[in-house]
Amino acid sequence: MSDSEDVRNEGFDDALDAIAADEGYFLECSNGHGSLPPRRVCPDCGDVDLSEQPLPESGEIDTYTVTHVATPNFTDDAPYVVAIADFGSVRLTGQLRDVAPEAVETGQVVGVDVETTETTGERLLVFERR
Ligand SMILES: [Zn+2]
């Protein structure tokens, strides 16, 4: 049954488009767990009542890893920092730009944007220092 379901492509690409246009959003369940599209069920509690919420403009770096030797898709990007940042009720994973690996600290405030990788030109989430 595909009655009231939205027929547009609710993929991750749509979420990237929205973030690139400064209109980012995330999905929040009725228990306040956040996740990024595409989702039909909350990954934390299984709730199916997900609503789109505007993504906060900035988040804080929660944890990060520095990659010096990259997988083939990211060879030209190395060394780079992949961080998990806390944006209120949703946590995002992205590449940290414009910050030297040795200068990264947890708690740094970052904004999120969409850029392409140096290696393959694929789109990815990036964090930039605010
Ligand atoms: Zn939930």
Short mmCIF file of C-alpha atoms and ligand atoms in Angstrom, two decimals:
data_model
loop_
_atom_site.label_atom_id
_atom_site.label_comp_id
_atom_site.label_asym_id
_atom_site.label_seq_id
_atom_site.Cartn_x
_atom_site.Cartn_y
_atom_site.Cartn_z
CA MET A 1 0.00 0.00 0.00
CA SER A 2 1.49 3.31 -1.03
CA ASP A 3 -1.39 5.55 -0.01
CA SER A 4 -0.23 8.72 1.70
CA GLU A 5 3.47 8.10 1.37
CA ASP A 6 5.44 10.87 -0.18
CA VAL A 7 6.45 9.74 -3.66
CA ARG A 8 9.34 12.12 -4.10
CA ASN A 9 12.81 10.66 -3.67
CA GLU A 10 13.42 10.94 0.03
CA GLY A 11 17.01 9.86 -0.24
CA PHE A 12 20.15 11.09 1.36
CA ASP A 13 20.72 13.22 -1.77
CA ASP A 14 17.68 15.30 -0.90
CA ALA A 15 19.11 15.93 2.53
CA LEU A 16 22.43 16.98 0.97
CA ASP A 17 20.60 19.31 -1.42
CA ALA A 18 18.81 20.93 1.49
CA ILE A 19 22.00 21.36 3.51
CA ALA A 20 23.79 22.84 0.48
CA ALA A 21 20.94 25.36 0.21
CA ASP A 22 21.24 26.22 3.92
CA GLU A 23 17.89 24.58 4.51
CA GLY A 24 19.14 21.43 6.16
CA TYR A 25 16.79 19.22 8.06
CA PHE A 26 16.86 16.00 9.98
CA LEU A 27 14.26 13.51 11.10
CA GLU A 28 13.12 13.45 14.68
CA CYS A 29 10.98 10.75 16.27
CA SER A 30 8.41 11.40 18.95
CA ASN A 31 11.01 10.48 21.58
CA GLY A 32 13.40 13.17 20.37
CA HIS A 33 15.94 10.95 18.61
CA GLY A 34 17.43 12.56 15.54
CA SER A 35 18.60 10.88 12.35
CA LEU A 36 19.37 11.82 8.78
CA PRO A 37 17.20 10.76 5.85
CA PRO A 38 16.37 8.36 4.39
CA ARG A 39 14.61 6.74 7.33
CA ARG A 40 11.19 5.26 7.85
CA VAL A 41 11.84 4.12 11.39
CA CYS A 42 13.83 5.67 14.20
CA PRO A 43 17.14 3.78 14.41
CA ASP A 44 17.21 4.25 18.19
CA CYS A 45 13.74 3.17 19.28
CA GLY A 46 11.84 1.93 16.22
CA ASP A 47 9.30 4.75 16.29
CA VAL A 48 7.70 5.30 12.87
CA ASP A 49 6.44 8.79 13.68
CA LEU A 50 9.29 10.81 12.16
CA SER A 51 9.00 14.50 11.43
CA GLU A 52 11.35 16.82 9.59
CA GLN A 53 13.03 19.38 11.81
CA PRO A 54 15.32 22.21 10.76
CA LEU A 55 18.97 21.43 11.28
CA PRO A 56 20.65 23.79 13.77
CA GLU A 57 23.20 26.09 12.13
CA SER A 58 26.04 24.88 14.23
CA GLY A 59 27.13 21.88 16.22
CA GLU A 60 29.99 20.82 18.44
CA ILE A 61 32.64 18.29 17.60
CA ASP A 62 32.05 15.26 19.74
CA THR A 63 34.77 12.96 18.48
CA TYR A 64 37.08 12.76 15.48
CA THR A 65 39.68 10.66 13.74
CA VAL A 66 42.56 11.76 11.56
CA THR A 67 43.15 9.69 8.46
CA HIS A 68 46.62 9.80 6.92
CA VAL A 69 46.32 6.80 4.64
CA ALA A 70 42.99 6.91 2.89
CA THR A 71 40.90 4.38 1.05
CA PRO A 72 41.15 4.70 -2.77
CA ASN A 73 38.12 7.02 -2.97
CA PHE A 74 39.83 9.54 -0.70
CA THR A 75 43.54 9.30 -1.57
CA ASP A 76 43.79 12.91 -2.75
CA ASP A 77 41.97 14.15 0.34
CA ALA A 78 44.42 12.72 2.87
CA PRO A 79 45.35 13.65 5.48
CA TYR A 80 41.87 14.55 6.58
CA VAL A 81 39.76 14.63 9.67
CA VAL A 82 36.45 12.86 9.97
CA ALA A 83 34.42 14.17 12.86
CA ILE A 84 31.15 13.39 14.53
CA ALA A 85 29.42 16.58 15.58
CA ASP A 86 26.49 17.00 17.87
CA PHE A 87 23.73 19.18 16.35
CA GLY A 88 21.23 19.09 19.18
CA SER A 89 19.28 15.86 18.87
CA VAL A 90 21.06 14.68 15.74
CA ARG A 91 24.68 13.67 15.30
CA LEU A 92 26.32 14.11 11.91
CA THR A 93 29.45 12.57 10.48
CA GLY A 94 31.49 14.68 8.12
CA GLN A 95 34.90 15.66 6.91
CA LEU A 96 36.36 18.63 8.72
CA ARG A 97 37.70 21.29 6.37
CA ASP A 98 40.00 24.23 6.97
CA VAL A 99 41.35 22.86 10.22
CA ALA A 100 44.75 21.23 10.46
CA PRO A 101 44.52 17.75 11.96
CA GLU A 102 46.66 18.80 14.94
CA ALA A 103 44.41 21.79 15.63
CA VAL A 104 41.17 19.86 15.99
CA GLU A 105 39.60 19.75 19.42
CA THR A 106 36.43 18.24 20.72
CA GLY A 107 33.91 20.93 21.57
CA GLN A 108 34.88 23.09 18.59
CA VAL A 109 31.84 24.73 17.04
CA VAL A 110 31.29 23.90 13.40
CA GLY A 111 28.74 24.51 10.70
CA VAL A 112 27.80 21.91 8.12
CA ASP A 113 27.95 22.18 4.35
CA VAL A 114 28.17 19.95 1.31
CA GLU A 115 31.29 19.68 -0.80
CA THR A 116 32.83 17.18 -3.14
CA THR A 117 35.81 14.94 -2.46
CA GLU A 118 39.12 15.82 -4.09
CA THR A 119 39.45 12.29 -5.37
CA THR A 120 36.15 11.25 -6.92
CA GLY A 121 34.05 14.41 -6.91
CA GLU A 122 31.39 12.67 -4.88
CA ARG A 123 29.36 14.79 -2.54
CA LEU A 124 29.89 14.54 1.18
CA LEU A 125 29.06 16.38 4.35
CA VAL A 126 31.77 18.73 5.54
CA PHE A 127 32.18 20.72 8.72
CA GLU A 128 33.67 24.16 8.77
CA ARG A 129 34.78 26.08 11.80
CA ARG A 130 32.36 28.80 12.84
ZN ZN B 1 13.43 7.25 18.54
#
